[in-house]
N, C-alpha and C. Protein backbone atom coordinates (compact mmCIF):
# COMPACT_ATOMS: atom_id res chain seq x y z
N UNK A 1 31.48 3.62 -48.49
CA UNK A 1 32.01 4.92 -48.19
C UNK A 1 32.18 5.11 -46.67
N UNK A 2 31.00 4.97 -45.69
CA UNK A 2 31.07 4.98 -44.43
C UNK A 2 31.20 3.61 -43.93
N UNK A 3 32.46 3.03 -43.86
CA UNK A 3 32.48 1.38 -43.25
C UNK A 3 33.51 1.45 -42.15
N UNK A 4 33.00 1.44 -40.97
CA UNK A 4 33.43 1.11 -40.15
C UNK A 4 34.66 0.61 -39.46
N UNK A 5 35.91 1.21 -39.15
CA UNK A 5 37.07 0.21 -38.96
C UNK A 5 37.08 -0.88 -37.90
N UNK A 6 37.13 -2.10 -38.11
CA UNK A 6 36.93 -2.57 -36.90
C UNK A 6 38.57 -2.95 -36.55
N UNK A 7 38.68 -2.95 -34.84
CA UNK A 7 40.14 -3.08 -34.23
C UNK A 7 40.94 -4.50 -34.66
N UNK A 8 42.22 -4.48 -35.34
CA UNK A 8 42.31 -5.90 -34.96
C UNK A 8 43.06 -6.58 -33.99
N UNK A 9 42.61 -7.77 -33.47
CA UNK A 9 43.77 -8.62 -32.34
C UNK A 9 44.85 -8.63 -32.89
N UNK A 10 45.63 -7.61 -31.64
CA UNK A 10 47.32 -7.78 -32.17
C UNK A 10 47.54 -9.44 -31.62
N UNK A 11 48.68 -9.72 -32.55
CA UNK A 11 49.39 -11.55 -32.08
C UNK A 11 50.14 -11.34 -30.97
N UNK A 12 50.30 -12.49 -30.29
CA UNK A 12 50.97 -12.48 -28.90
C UNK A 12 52.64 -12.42 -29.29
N UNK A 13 53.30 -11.47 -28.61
CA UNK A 13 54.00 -11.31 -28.94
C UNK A 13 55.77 -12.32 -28.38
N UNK A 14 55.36 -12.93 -26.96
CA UNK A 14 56.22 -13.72 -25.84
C UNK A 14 55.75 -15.10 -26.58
N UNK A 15 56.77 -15.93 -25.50
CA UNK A 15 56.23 -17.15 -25.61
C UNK A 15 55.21 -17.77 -25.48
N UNK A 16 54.41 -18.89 -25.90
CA UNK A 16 53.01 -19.30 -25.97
C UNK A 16 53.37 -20.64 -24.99
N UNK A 17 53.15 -21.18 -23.96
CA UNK A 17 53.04 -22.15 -23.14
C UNK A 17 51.54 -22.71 -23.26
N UNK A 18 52.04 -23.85 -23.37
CA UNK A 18 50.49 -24.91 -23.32
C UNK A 18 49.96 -24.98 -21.97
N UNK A 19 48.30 -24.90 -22.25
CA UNK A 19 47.80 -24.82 -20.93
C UNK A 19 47.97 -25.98 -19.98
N UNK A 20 48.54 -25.80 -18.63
CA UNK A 20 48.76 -26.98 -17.49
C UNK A 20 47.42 -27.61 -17.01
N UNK A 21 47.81 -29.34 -17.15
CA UNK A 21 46.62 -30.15 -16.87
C UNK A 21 46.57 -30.31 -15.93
N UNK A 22 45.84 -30.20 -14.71
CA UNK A 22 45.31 -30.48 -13.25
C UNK A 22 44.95 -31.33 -13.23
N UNK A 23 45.88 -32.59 -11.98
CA UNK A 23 45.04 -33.81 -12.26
C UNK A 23 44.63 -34.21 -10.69
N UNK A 24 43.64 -34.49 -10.60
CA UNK A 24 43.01 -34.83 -9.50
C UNK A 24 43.68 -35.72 -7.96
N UNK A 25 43.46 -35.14 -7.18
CA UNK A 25 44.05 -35.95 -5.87
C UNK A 25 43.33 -36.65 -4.95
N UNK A 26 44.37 -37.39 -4.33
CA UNK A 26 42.80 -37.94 -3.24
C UNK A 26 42.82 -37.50 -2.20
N UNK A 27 41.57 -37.22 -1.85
CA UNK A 27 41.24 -36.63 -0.08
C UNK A 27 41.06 -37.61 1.13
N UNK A 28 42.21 -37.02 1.73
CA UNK A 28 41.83 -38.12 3.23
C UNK A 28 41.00 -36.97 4.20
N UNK A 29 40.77 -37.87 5.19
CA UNK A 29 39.40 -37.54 5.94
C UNK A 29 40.63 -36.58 7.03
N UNK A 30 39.61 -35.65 7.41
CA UNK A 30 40.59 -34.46 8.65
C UNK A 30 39.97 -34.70 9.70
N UNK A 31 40.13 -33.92 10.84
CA UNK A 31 40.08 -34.34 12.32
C UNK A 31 38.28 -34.15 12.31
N UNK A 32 37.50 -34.74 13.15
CA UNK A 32 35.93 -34.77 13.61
C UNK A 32 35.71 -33.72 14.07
N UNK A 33 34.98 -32.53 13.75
CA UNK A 33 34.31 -31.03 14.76
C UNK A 33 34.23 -31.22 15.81
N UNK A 34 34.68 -30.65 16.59
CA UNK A 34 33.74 -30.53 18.28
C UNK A 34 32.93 -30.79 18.32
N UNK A 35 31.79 -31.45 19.27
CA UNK A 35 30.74 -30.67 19.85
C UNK A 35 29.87 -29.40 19.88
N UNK A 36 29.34 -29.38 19.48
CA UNK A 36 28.42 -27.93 19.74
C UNK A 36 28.40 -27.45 21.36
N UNK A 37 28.49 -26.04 21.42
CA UNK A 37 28.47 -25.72 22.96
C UNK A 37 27.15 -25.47 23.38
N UNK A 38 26.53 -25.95 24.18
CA UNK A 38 25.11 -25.87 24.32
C UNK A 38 24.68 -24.28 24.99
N UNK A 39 23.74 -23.31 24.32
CA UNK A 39 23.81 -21.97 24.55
C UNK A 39 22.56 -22.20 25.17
N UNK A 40 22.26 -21.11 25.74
CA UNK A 40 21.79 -20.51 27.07
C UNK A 40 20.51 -20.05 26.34
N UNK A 41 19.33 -20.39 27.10
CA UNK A 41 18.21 -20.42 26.58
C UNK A 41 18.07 -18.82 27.25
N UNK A 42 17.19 -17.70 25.58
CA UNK A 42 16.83 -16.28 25.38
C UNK A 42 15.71 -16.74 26.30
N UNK A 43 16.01 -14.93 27.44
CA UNK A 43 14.87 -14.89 28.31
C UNK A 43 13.70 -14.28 27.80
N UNK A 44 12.53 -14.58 27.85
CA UNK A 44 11.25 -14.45 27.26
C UNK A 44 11.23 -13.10 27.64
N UNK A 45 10.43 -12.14 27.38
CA UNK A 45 9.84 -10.81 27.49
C UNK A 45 8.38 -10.65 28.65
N UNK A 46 8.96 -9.63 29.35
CA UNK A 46 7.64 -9.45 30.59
C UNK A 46 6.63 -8.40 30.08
N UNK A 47 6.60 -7.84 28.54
CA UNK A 47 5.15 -7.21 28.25
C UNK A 47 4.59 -8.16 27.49
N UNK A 48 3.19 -7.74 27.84
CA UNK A 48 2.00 -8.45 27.01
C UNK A 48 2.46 -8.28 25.46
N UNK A 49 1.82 -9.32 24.63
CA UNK A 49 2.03 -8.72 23.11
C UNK A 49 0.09 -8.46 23.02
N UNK A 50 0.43 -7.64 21.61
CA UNK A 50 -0.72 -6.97 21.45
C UNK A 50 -1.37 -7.88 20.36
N UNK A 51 -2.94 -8.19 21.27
CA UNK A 51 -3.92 -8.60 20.62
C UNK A 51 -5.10 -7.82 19.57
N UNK A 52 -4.98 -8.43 17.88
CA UNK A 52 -5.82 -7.27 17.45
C UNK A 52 -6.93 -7.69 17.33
N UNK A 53 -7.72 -7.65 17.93
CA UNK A 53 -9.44 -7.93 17.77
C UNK A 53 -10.16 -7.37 16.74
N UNK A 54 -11.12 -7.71 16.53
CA UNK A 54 -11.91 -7.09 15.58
C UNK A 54 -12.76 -5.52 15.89
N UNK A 55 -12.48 -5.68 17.20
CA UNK A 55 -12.99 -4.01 17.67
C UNK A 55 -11.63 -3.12 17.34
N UNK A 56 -10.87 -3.20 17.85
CA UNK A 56 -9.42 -3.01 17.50
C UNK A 56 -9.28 -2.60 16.10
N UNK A 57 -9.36 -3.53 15.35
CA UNK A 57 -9.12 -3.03 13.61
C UNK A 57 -10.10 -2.63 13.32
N UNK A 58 -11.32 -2.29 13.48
CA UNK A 58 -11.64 -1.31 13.03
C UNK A 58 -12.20 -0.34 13.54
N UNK A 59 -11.69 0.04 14.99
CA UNK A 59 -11.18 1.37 15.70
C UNK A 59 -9.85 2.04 14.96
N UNK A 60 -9.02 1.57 14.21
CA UNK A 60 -7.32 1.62 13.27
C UNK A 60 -8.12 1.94 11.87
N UNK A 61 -8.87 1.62 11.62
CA UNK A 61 -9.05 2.00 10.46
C UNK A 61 -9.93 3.04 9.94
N UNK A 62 -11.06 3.27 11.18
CA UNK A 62 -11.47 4.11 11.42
C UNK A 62 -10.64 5.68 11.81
N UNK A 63 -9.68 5.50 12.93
CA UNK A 63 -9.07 6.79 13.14
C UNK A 63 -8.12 7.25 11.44
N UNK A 64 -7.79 5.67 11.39
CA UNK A 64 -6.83 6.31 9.43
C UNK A 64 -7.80 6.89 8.43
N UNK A 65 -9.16 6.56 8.53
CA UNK A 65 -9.80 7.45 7.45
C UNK A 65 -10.40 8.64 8.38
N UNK A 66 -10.16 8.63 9.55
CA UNK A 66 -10.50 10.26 9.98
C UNK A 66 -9.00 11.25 9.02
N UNK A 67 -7.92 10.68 9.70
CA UNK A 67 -6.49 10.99 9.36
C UNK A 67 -6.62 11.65 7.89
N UNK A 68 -6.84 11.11 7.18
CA UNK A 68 -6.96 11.04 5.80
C UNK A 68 -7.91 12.06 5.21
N UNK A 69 -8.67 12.13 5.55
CA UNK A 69 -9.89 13.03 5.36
C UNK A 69 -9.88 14.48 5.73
N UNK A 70 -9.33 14.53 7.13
CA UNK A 70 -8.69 15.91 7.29
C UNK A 70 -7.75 16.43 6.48
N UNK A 71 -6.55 15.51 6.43
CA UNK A 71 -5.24 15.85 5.87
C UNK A 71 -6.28 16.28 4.15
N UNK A 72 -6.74 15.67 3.95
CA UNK A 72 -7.34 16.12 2.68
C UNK A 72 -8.24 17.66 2.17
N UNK A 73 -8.80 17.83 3.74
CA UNK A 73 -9.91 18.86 3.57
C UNK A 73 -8.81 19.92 3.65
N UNK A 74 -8.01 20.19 4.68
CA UNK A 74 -6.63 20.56 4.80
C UNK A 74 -5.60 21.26 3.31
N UNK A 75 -5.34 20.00 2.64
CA UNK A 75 -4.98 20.15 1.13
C UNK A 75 -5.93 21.08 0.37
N UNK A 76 -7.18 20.42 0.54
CA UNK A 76 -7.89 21.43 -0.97
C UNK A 76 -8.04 22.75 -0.12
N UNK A 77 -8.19 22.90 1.10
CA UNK A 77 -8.68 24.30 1.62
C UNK A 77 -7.22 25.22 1.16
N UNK A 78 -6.40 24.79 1.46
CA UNK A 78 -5.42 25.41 1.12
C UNK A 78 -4.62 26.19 -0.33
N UNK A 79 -5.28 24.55 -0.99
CA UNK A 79 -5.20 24.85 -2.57
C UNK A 79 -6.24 25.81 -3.17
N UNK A 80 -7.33 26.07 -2.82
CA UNK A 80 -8.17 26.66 -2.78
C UNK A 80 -8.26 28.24 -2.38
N UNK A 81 -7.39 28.47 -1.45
CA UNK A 81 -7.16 29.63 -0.97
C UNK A 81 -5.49 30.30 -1.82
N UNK A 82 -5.16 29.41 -2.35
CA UNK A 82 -4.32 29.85 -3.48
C UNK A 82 -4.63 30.26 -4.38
N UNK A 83 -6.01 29.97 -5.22
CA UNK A 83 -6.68 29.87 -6.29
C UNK A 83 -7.41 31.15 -6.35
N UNK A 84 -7.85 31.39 -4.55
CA UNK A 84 -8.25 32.75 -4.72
C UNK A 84 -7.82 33.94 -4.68
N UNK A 85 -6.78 33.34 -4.07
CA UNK A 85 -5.44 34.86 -3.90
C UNK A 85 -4.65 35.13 -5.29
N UNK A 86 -4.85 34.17 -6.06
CA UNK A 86 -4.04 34.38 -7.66
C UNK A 86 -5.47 35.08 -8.45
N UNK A 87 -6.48 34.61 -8.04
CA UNK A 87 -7.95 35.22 -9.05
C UNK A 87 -7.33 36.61 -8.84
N UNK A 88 -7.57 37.02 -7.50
CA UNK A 88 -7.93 38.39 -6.98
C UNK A 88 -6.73 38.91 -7.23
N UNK A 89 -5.55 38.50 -7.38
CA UNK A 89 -4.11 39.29 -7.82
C UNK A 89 -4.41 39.35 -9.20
N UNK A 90 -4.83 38.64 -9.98
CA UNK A 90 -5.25 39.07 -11.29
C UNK A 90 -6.29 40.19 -11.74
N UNK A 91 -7.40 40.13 -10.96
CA UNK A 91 -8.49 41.10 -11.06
C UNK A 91 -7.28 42.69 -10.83
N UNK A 92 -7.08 42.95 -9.52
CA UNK A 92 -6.11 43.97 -9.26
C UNK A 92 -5.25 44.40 -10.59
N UNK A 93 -4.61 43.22 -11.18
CA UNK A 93 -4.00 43.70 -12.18
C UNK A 93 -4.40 44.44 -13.17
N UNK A 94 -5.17 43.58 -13.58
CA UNK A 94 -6.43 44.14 -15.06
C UNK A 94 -6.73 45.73 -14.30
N UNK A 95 -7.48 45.76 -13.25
CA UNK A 95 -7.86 47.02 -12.32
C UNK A 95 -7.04 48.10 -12.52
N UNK A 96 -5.78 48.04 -12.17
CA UNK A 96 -4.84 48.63 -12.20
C UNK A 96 -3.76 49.14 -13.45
N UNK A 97 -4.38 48.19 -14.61
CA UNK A 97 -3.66 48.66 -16.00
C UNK A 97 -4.63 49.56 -16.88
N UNK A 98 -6.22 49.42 -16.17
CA UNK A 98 -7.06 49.64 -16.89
C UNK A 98 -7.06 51.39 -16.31
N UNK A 99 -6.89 51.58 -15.04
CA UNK A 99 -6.72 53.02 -14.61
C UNK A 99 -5.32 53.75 -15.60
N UNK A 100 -4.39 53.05 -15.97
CA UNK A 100 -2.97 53.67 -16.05
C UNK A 100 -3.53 53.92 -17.74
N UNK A 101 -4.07 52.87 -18.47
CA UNK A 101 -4.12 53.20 -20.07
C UNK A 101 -5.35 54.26 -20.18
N UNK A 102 -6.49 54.01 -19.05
CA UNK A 102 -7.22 55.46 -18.84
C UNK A 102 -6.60 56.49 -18.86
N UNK A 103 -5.10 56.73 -17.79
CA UNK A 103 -4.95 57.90 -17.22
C UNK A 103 -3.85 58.83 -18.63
N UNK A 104 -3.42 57.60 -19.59
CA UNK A 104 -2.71 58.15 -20.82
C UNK A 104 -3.72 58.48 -21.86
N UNK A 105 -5.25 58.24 -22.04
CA UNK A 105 -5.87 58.49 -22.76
C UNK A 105 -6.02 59.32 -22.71
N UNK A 106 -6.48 60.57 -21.64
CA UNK A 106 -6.96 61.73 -21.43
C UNK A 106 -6.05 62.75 -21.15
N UNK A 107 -4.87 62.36 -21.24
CA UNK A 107 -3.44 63.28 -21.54
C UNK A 107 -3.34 63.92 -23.33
């Protein structure tokens, strides 16, 4: 009942030419490359490069877990002070619906 039509290949409708055989040639040799041009030796750099010692890395790893630790105390203090400003906007609410269904009771 539900079967699928599948498309069919229309036939070629022009002439059909047989595929052309490529037949191999021979290679003669071409002219020799130049020379290479001899380039100009890169001038070295006049700063020191940086040595990491072992005082070094872990002076770096030390300041990254200061980094880290703030940025963190930072985060929760903040999240935290969200948490209390939504408590206390809630308390207010309740506060404030509880005066208004008071103030229709005694009407």
């Amino acid at each position: 009942m539900l079967r699928p039509k599948l498309p069919t290949m229309p036939q070629p409708t022009g002439t059909v030419t047989p595929p052309v055989v490529v037949e191999p040639t021979a290679i003669t040799p071409g002219t020799p490359a130049p020379p290479p041009v001899p380039v100009a030796p890169v001038p070295t750099s006049t700063r020191p490069t940086i040595q990491l010692t072992p005082g070094t890395a872990l002076a770096l790893v030390g300041g990254g877990t200061a980094v880290v630790l703030v940025v963190g105390a930072v985060l929760v203090s903040m999240l935290l002070a969200v948490a209390i400003t939504g408590a206390s906007v809630a308390v207010c609410a309740l506060v404030i619906r509880s005066l208004i269904s008071a103030d229709n009771r005694r009407r």
